[in-house]
Short mmCIF file of C-alpha atoms in Angstrom, two decimals:
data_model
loop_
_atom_site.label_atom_id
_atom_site.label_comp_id
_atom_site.label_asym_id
_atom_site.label_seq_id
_atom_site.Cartn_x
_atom_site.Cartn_y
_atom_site.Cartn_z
CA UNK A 1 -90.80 -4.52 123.24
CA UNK A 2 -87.84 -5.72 121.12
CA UNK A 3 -84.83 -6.24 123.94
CA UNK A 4 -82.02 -4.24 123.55
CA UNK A 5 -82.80 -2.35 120.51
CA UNK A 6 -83.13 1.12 122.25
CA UNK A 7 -79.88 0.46 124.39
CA UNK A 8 -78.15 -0.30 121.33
CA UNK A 9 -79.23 3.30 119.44
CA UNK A 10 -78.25 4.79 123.04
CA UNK A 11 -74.78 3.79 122.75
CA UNK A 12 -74.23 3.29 118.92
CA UNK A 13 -75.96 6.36 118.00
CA UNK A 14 -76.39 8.44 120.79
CA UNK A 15 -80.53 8.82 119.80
CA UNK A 16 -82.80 8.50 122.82
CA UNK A 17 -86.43 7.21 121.79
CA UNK A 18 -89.07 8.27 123.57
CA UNK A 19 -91.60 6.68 121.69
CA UNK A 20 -90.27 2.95 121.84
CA UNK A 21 -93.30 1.36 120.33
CA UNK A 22 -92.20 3.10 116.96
CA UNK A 23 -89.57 0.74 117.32
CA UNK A 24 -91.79 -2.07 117.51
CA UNK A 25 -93.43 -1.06 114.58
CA UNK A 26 -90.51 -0.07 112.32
CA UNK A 27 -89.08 -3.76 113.22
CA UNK A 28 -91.63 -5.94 113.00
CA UNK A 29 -92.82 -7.78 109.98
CA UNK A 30 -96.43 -8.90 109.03
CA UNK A 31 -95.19 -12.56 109.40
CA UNK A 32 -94.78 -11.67 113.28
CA UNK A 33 -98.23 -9.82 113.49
CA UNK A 34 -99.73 -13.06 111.81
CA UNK A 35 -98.28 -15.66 114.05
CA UNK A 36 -99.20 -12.99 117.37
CA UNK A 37 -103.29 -11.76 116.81
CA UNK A 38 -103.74 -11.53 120.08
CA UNK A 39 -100.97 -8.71 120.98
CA UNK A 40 -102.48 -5.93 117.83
CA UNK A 41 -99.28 -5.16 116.98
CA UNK A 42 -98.67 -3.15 114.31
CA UNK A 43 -95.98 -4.11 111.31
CA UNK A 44 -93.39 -1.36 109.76
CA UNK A 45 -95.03 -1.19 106.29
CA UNK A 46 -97.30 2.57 106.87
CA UNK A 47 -93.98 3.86 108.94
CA UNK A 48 -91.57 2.25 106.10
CA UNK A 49 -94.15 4.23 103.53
CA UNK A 50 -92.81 7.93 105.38
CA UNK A 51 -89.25 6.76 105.99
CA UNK A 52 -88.78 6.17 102.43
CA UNK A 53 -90.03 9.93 101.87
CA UNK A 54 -87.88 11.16 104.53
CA UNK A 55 -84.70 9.59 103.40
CA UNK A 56 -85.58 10.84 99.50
CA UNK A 57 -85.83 14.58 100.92
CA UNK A 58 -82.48 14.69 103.78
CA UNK A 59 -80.55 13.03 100.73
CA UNK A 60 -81.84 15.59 98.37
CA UNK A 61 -81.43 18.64 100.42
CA UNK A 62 -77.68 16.86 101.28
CA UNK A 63 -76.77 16.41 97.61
CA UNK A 64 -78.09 20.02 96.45
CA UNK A 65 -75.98 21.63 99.15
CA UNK A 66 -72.58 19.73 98.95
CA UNK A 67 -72.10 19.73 94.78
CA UNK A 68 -73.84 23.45 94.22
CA UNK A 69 -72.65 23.09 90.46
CA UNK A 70 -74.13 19.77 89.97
CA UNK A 71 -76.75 19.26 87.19
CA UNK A 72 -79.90 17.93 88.22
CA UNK A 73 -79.47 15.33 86.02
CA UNK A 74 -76.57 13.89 87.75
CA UNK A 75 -78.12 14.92 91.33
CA UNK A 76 -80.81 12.28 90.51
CA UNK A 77 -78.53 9.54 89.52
CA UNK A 78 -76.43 10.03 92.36
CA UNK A 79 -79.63 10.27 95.05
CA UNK A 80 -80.81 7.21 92.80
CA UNK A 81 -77.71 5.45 93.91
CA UNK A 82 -77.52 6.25 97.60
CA UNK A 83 -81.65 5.70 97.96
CA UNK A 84 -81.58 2.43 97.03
CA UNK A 85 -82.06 -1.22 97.94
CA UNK A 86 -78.75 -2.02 97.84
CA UNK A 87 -77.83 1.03 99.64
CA UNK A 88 -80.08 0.73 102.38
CA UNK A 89 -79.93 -3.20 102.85
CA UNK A 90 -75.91 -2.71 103.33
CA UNK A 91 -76.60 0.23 105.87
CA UNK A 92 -79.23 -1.75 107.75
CA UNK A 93 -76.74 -4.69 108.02
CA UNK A 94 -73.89 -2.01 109.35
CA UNK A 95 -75.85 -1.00 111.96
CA UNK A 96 -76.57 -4.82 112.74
CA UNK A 97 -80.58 -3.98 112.25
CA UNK A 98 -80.78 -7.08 110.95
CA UNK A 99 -80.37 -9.04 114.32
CA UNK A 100 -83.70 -6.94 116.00
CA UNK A 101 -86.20 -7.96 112.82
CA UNK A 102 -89.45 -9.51 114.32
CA UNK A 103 -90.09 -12.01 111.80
CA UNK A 104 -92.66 -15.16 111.45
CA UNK A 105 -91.53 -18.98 111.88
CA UNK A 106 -91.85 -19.17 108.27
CA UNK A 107 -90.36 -16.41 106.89
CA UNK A 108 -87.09 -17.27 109.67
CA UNK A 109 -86.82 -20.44 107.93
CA UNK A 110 -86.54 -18.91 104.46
CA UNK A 111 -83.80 -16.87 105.75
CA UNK A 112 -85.61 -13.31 105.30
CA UNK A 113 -83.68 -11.78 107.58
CA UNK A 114 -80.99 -11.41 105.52
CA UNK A 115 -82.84 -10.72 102.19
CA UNK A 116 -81.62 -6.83 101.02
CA UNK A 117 -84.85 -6.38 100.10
CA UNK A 118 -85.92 -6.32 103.90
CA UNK A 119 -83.34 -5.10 105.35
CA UNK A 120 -84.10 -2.02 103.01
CA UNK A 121 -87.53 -1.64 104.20
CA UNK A 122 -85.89 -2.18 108.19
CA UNK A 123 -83.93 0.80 107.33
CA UNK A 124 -86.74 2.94 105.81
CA UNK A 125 -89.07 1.81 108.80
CA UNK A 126 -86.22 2.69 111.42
CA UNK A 127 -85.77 6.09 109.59
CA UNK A 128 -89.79 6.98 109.88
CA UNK A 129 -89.86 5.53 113.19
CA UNK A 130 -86.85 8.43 114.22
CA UNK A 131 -88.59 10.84 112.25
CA UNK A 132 -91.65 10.64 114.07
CA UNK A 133 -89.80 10.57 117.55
CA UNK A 134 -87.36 13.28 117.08
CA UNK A 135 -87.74 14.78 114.00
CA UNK A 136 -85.69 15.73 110.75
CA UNK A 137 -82.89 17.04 112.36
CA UNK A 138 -82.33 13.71 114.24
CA UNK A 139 -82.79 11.53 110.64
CA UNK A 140 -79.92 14.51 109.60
CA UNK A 141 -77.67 13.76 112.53
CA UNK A 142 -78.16 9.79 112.16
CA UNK A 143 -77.58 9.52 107.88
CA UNK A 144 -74.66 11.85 108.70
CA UNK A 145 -73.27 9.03 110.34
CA UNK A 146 -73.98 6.53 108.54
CA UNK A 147 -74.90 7.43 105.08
CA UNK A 148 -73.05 10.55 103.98
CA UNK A 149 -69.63 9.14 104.48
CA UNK A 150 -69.83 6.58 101.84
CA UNK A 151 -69.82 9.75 99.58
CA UNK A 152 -65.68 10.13 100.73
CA UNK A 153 -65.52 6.33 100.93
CA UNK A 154 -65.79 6.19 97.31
CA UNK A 155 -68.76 4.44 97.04
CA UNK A 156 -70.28 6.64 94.52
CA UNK A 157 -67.44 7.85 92.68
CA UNK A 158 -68.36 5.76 88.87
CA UNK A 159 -71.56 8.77 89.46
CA UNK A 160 -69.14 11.50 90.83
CA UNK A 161 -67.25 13.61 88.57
CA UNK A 162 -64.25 15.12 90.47
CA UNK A 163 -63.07 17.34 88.33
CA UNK A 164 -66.14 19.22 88.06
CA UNK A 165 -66.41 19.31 91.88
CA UNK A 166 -62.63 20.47 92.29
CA UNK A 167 -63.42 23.57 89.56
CA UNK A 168 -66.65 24.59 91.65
CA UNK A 169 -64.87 24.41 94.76
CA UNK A 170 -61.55 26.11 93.78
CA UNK A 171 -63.40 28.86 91.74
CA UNK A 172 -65.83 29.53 94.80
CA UNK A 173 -62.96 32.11 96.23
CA UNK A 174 -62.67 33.78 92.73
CA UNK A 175 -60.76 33.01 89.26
CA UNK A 176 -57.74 30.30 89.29
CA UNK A 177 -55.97 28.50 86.34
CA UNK A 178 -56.25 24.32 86.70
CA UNK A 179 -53.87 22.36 84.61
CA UNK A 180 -54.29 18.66 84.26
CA UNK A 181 -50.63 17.68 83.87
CA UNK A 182 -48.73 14.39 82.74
CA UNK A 183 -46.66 12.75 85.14
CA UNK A 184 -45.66 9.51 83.56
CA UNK A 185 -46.57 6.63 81.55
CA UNK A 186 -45.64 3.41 82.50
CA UNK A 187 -46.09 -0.12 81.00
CA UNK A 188 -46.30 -1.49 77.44
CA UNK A 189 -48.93 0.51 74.67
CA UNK A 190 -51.49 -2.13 75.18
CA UNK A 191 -51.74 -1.40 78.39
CA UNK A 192 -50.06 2.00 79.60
CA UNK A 193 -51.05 3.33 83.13
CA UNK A 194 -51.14 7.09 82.99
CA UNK A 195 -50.25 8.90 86.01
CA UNK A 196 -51.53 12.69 86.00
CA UNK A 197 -51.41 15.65 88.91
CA UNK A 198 -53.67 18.51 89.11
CA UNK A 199 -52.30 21.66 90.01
CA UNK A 200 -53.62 25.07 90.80
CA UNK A 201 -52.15 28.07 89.26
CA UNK A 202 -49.23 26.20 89.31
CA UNK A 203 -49.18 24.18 92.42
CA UNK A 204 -49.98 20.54 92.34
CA UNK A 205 -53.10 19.32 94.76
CA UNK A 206 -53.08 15.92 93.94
CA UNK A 207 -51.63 12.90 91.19
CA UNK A 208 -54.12 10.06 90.25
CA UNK A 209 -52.96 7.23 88.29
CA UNK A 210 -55.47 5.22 85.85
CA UNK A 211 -55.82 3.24 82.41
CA UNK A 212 -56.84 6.46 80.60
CA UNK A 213 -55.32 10.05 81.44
CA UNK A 214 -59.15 11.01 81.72
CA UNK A 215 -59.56 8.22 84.52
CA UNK A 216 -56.45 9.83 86.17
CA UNK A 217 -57.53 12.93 85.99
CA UNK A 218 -60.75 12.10 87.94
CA UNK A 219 -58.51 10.28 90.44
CA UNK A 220 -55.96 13.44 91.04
CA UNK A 221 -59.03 15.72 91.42
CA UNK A 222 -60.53 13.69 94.24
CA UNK A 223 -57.11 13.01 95.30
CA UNK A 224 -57.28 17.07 96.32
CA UNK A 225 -60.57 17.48 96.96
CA UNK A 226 -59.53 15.32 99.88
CA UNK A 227 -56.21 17.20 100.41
CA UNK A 228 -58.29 20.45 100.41
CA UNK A 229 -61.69 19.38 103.19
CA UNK B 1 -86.44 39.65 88.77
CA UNK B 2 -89.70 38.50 87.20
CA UNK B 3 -92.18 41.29 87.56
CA UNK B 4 -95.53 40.98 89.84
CA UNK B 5 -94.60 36.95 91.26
CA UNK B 6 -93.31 38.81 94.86
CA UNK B 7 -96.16 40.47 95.12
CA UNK B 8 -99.04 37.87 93.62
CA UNK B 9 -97.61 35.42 96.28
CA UNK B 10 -98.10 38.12 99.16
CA UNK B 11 -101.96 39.33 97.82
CA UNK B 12 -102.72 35.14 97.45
CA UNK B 13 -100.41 33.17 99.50
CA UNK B 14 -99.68 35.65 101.99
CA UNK B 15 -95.86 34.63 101.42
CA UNK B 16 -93.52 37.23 101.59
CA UNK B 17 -90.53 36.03 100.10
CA UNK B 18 -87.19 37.13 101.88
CA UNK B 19 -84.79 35.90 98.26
CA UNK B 20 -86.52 36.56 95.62
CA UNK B 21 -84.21 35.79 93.43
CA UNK B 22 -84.81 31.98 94.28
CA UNK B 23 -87.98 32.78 92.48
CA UNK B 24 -86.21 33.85 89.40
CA UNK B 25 -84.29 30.40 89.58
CA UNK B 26 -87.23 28.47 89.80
CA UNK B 27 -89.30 30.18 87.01
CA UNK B 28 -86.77 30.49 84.18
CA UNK B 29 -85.88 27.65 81.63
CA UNK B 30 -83.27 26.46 80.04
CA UNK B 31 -83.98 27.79 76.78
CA UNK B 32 -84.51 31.73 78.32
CA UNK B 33 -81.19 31.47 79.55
CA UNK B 34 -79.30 29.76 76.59
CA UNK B 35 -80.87 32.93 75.23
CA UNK B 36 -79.26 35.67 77.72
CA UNK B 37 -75.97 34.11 77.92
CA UNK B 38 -74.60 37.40 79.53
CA UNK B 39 -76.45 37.71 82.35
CA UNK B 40 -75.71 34.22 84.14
CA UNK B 41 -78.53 33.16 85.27
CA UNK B 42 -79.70 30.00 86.64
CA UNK B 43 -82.41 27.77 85.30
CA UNK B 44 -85.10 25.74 87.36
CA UNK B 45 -83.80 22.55 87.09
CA UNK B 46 -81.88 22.12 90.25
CA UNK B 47 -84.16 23.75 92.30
CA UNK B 48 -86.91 21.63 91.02
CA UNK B 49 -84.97 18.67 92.21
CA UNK B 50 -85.22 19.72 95.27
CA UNK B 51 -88.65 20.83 95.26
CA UNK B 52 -90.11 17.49 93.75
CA UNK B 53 -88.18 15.55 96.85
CA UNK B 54 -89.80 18.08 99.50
CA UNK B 55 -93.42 17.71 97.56
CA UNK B 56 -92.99 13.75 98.44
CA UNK B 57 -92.28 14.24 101.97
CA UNK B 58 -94.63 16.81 102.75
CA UNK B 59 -97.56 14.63 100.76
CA UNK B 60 -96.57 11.23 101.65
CA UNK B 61 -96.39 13.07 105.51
CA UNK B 62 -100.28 14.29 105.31
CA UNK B 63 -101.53 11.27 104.26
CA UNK B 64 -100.03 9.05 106.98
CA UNK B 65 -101.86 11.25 109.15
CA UNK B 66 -104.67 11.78 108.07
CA UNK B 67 -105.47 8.30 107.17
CA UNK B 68 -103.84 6.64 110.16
CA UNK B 69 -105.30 3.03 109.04
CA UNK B 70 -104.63 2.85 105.68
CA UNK B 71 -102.52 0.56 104.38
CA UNK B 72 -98.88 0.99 102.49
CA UNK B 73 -100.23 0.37 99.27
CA UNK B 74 -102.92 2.38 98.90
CA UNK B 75 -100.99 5.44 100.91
CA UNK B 76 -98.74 5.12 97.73
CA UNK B 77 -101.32 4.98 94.69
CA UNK B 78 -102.89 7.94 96.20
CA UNK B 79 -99.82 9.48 96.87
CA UNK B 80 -98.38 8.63 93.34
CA UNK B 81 -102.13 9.97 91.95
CA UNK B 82 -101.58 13.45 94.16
CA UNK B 83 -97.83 13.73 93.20
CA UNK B 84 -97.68 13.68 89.33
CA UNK B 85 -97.40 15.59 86.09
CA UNK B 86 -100.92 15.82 85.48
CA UNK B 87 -102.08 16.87 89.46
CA UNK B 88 -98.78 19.51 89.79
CA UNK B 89 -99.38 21.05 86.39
CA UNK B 90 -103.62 21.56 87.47
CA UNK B 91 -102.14 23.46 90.56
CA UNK B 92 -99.74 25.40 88.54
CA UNK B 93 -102.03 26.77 86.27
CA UNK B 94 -104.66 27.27 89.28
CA UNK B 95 -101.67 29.45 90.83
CA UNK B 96 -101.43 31.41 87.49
CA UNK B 97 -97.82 30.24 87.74
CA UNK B 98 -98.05 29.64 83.84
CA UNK B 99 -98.09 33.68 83.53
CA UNK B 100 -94.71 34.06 84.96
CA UNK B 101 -92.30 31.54 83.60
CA UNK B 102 -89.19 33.07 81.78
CA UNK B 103 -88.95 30.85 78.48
CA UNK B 104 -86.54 31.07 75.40
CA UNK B 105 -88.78 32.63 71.49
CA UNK B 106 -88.62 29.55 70.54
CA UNK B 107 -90.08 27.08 73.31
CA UNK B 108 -92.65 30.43 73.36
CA UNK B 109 -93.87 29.66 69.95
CA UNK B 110 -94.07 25.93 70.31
CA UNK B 111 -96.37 26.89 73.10
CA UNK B 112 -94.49 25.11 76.19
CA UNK B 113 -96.26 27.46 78.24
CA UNK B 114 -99.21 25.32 78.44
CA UNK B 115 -96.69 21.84 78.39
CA UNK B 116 -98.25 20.16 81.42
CA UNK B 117 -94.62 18.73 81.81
CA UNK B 118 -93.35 22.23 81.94
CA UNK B 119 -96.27 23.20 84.51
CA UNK B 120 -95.41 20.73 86.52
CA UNK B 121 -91.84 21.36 86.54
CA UNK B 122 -92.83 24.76 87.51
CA UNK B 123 -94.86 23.86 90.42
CA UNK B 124 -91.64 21.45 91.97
CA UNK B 125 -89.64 24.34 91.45
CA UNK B 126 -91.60 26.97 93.26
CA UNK B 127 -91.85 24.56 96.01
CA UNK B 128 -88.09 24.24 96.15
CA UNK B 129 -87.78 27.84 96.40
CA UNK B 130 -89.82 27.71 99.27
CA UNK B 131 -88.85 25.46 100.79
CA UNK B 132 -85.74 27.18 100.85
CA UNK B 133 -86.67 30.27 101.48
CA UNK B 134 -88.82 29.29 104.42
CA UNK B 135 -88.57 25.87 105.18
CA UNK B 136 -91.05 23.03 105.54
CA UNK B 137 -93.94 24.59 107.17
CA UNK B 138 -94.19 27.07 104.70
CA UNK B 139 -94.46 24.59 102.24
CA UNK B 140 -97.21 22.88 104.08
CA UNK B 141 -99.56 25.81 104.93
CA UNK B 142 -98.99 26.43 100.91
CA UNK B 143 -99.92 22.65 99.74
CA UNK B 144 -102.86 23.03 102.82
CA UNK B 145 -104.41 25.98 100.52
CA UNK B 146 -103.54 24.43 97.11
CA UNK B 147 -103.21 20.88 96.99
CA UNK B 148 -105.20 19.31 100.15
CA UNK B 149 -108.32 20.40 99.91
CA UNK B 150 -108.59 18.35 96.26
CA UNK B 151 -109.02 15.64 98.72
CA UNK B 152 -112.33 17.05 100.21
CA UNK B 153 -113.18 17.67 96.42
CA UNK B 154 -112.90 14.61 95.15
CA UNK B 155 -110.17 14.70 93.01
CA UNK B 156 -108.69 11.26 94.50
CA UNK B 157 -112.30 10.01 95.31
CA UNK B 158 -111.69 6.89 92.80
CA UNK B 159 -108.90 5.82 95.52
CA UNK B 160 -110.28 6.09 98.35
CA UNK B 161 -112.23 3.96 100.68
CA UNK B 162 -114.54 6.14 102.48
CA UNK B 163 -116.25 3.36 104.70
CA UNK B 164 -112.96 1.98 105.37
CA UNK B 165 -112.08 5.60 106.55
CA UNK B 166 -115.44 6.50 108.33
CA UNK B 167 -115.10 3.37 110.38
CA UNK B 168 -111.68 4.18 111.90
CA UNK B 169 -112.29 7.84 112.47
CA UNK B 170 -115.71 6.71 114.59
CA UNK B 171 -113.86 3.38 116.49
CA UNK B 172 -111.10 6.35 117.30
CA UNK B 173 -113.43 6.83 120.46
CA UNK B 174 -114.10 3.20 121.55
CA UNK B 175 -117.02 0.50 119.99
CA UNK B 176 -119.39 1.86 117.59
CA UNK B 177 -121.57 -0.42 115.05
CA UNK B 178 -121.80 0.66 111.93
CA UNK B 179 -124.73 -0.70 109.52
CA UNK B 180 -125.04 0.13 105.79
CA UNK B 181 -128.90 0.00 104.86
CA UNK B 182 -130.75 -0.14 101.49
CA UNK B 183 -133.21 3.00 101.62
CA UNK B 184 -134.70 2.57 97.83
CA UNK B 185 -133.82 0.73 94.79
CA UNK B 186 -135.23 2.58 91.69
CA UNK B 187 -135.57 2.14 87.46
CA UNK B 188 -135.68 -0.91 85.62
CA UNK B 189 -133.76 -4.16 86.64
CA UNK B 190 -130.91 -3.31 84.15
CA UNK B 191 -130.54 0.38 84.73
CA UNK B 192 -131.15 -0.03 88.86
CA UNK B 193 -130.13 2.98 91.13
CA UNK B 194 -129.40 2.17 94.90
CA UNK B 195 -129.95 4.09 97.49
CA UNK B 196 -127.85 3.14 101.31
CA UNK B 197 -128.07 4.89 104.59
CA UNK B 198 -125.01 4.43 106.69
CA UNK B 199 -125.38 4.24 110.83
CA UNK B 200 -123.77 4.26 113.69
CA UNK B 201 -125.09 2.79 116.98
CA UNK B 202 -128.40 3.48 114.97
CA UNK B 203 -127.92 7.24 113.97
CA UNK B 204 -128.04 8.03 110.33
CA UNK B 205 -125.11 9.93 109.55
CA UNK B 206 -125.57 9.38 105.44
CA UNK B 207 -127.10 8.30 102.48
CA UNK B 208 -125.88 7.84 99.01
CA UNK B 209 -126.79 6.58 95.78
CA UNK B 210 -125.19 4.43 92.90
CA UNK B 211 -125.18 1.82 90.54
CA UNK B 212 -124.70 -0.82 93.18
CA UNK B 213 -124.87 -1.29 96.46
CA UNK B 214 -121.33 -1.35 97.49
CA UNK B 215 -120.83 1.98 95.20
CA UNK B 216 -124.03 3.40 97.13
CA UNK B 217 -122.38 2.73 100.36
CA UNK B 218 -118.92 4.39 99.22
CA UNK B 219 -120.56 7.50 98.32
CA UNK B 220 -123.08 7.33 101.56
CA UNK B 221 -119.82 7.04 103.71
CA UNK B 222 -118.40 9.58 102.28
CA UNK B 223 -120.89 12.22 103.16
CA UNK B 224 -120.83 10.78 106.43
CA UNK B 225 -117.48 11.99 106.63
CA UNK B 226 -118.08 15.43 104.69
CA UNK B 227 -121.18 15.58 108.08
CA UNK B 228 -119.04 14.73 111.05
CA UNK B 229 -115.93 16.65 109.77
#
C-alpha cells in the first residue's frame, strides 16, 4: 500500500477510502508494475480512462449551473480550460500528489514525477479511484475544494465575460438599468488607463481600472459580482 | 410544448417526464427560434452540452465494467467509435427523434432534418434533458435499451477482441485452458476458409469461420461469449 496517502486525504480532505487498493492503482505507474511482476499490481491507466469522464461531466454539470446565460460555445471553452493538462497537473501538485506516484527506477531518473503530463493523469486516476469508492457526490465535494475556486481566483477570467454574468445575475430578480460609467482617465494618450464603475439603477457595485474602458468594464463587473456572492 | 414526444417516451421508454418543457429545450434549434422571436424560447445548445458530457461518463462507465481487462487504449477507440456523430445520429433516428425537432423554414427546406450532425445533436440533447430531469440512472436504463445492446450486435465488433475477452470472463473463476483448434480448412489455396473451435478445459464452447485463422478464432470466441452469456 502507498504509506501515508490515505492519512493524508483523511486530514487534507476529510475523504475516508474504503477501498485503498484504488489508491494503489490510481498512483502507480506501468514503470512500477514493470520493475514489480511478482506483486500483479495493477497501474492507473483503465481508472485514469473513467476519471477523465468523471471530471468532464461534475465540471459540466458545475459550469451549466453557475453561468445559466452562458452560450454553449463559451461553456466548452471554459470546461476546455479547467479540464486540462495544465489544469490538472497544477491541481495534482497542490494537493502534493506528486510525492505518492509509484514510479520505475528509470522513469525516477528522468524526473517524471514532475512532468504535467503525469501529474494530469495522477489527478484523473485519483478522481476515478474516489469515484469508484464513494461516488459522484464525493468527486463533487473534493473539485469543490480544489477546482471550483480557481473560477473566483481569476484563473479563468481571459474566458469569463463579467459583464454578461453581472446582467444574468442582476436581472434574475426582475428588470434593472446597468450603466457602465467613466470614472477617470489617467496617464498620457499613448497609454491612458481608464478607470470605469458599474452601477445599478443608479448605485455603483464596483470600479475596474484597465488599458481599454471595455477591459475596465469587465474588471468593475467582477469587481461586484464579488461584492454581490 | 412539442406535441406526442411526452407521451412516445412513456409508450417506448417508459419515461414519464416530470418538465417537459426541458424537452422543448432540447428539441428546438436555433433557427426555429430566431424565427419566433416573441415567445423566448430556448434552443438545444446548452442542454446538449450537458448531455454530450453525461453520454461520456455514462459510456466510458459501462465499458470499464464490462470489460474489466481491457486496456486504456482500446476502452477509448471503442468508446470514441460508440460516442460520435455517426453512432448518436443512428440512435436518434432509431428513436424517431428526427420527427420531433422544432427547426426554422429554412433549415426545413435544406433538409437538416436528416443532418446526421443535427441528429446527433439531438440525441446529446435529449440525454441532457434527462439527465436532468431524472438523473443518471435514468440515463443509463435509457442507453441500456438504445445504445448497449449494439455491442451484442456487432456494431463495434471491428474493435473488439473477443478471445481476449472470453479468456478473462472464464479465468474470473480460477485456471481454465483455453485451446483454439482448426476444425476444416475449405476452397482453393487462394480463396481458403478456416474453420476454429475454441475450448476450455476441453469443452467446445465455439466455432467460427474466416479468412484466416486468427479471424476464425475472433469470430469462434465470440460466439463463445454470445453461448455462456
Amino acid at each position: 500500500m502507498i504509506i501515508g496517502l490515505v492519512q493524508k486525504l483523511k486530514n487534507d480532505f476529510e475523504i475516508d477510502f474504503k477501498r485503498p487498493e484504488l489508491l494503489d492503482e490510481a498512483f502507480t505507474h506501468a514503470s512500477y508494475v514493470n520493475e514489480h511482476p511478482k506483486e500483479h499490481l495493477k497501474y492507473y491507466e483503465r481508472i485514469e480512462f473513467l476519471g477523465d469522464a468523471v471530471m468532464q461531466l461534475c465540471v459540466s454539470e458545475y459550469l451549466y449551473r453557475r453561468y445559466p446565460g452562458m452560450s454553449e460555445g463559451k461553456l466548452s471553452r471554459l470546461r476546455a480550460a479547467m479540464v486540462c493538462e495544465d489544469s490538472f497537473s497544477k491541481f495534482a501538485k497542490e494537493c502534493n500528489f506528486d510525492e505518492y506516484i509509484r514510479l520505475g527506477k528509470g522513469e525516477e531518473k528522468a524526473n517524471a514525477r514532475q512532468r504535467p503530463a503525469l501529474l494530469c493523469d495522477i489527478f484523473e486516476a485519483f478522481i476515478g479511484a474516489l469515484y469508484q469508492d464513494q461516488g459522484k457526490k464525493a468527486v463533487e465535494e473534493f473539485i469543490a475544494k480544489v477546482v471550483f475556486p480557481k473560477l473566483d481566483l481569476g484563473w479563468f477570467d481571459h474566458l469569463l465575460d463579467h459583464k454578461t454574468e453581472l446582467q444574468e445575475l442582476l436581472q434574475e430578480k426582475g428588470e434593472v438599468t446597468i450603466t457602465y460609467d467613466e470614472v477617470a482617465d489617467l496617464g498620457p494618450e499613448h497609454d491612458k488607463m481608464y478607470t470605469m464603475a458599474v452601477s445599478a439603477d443608479g448605485k455603483v457595485l464596483g470600479t475596474g481600472s484597465g488599458h481599454s474602458k471595455k477591459e475596465a468594464e469587465q474588471v468593475a463587473a467582477n469587481a461586484a459580482l464579488k461584492s454581490l456572492k
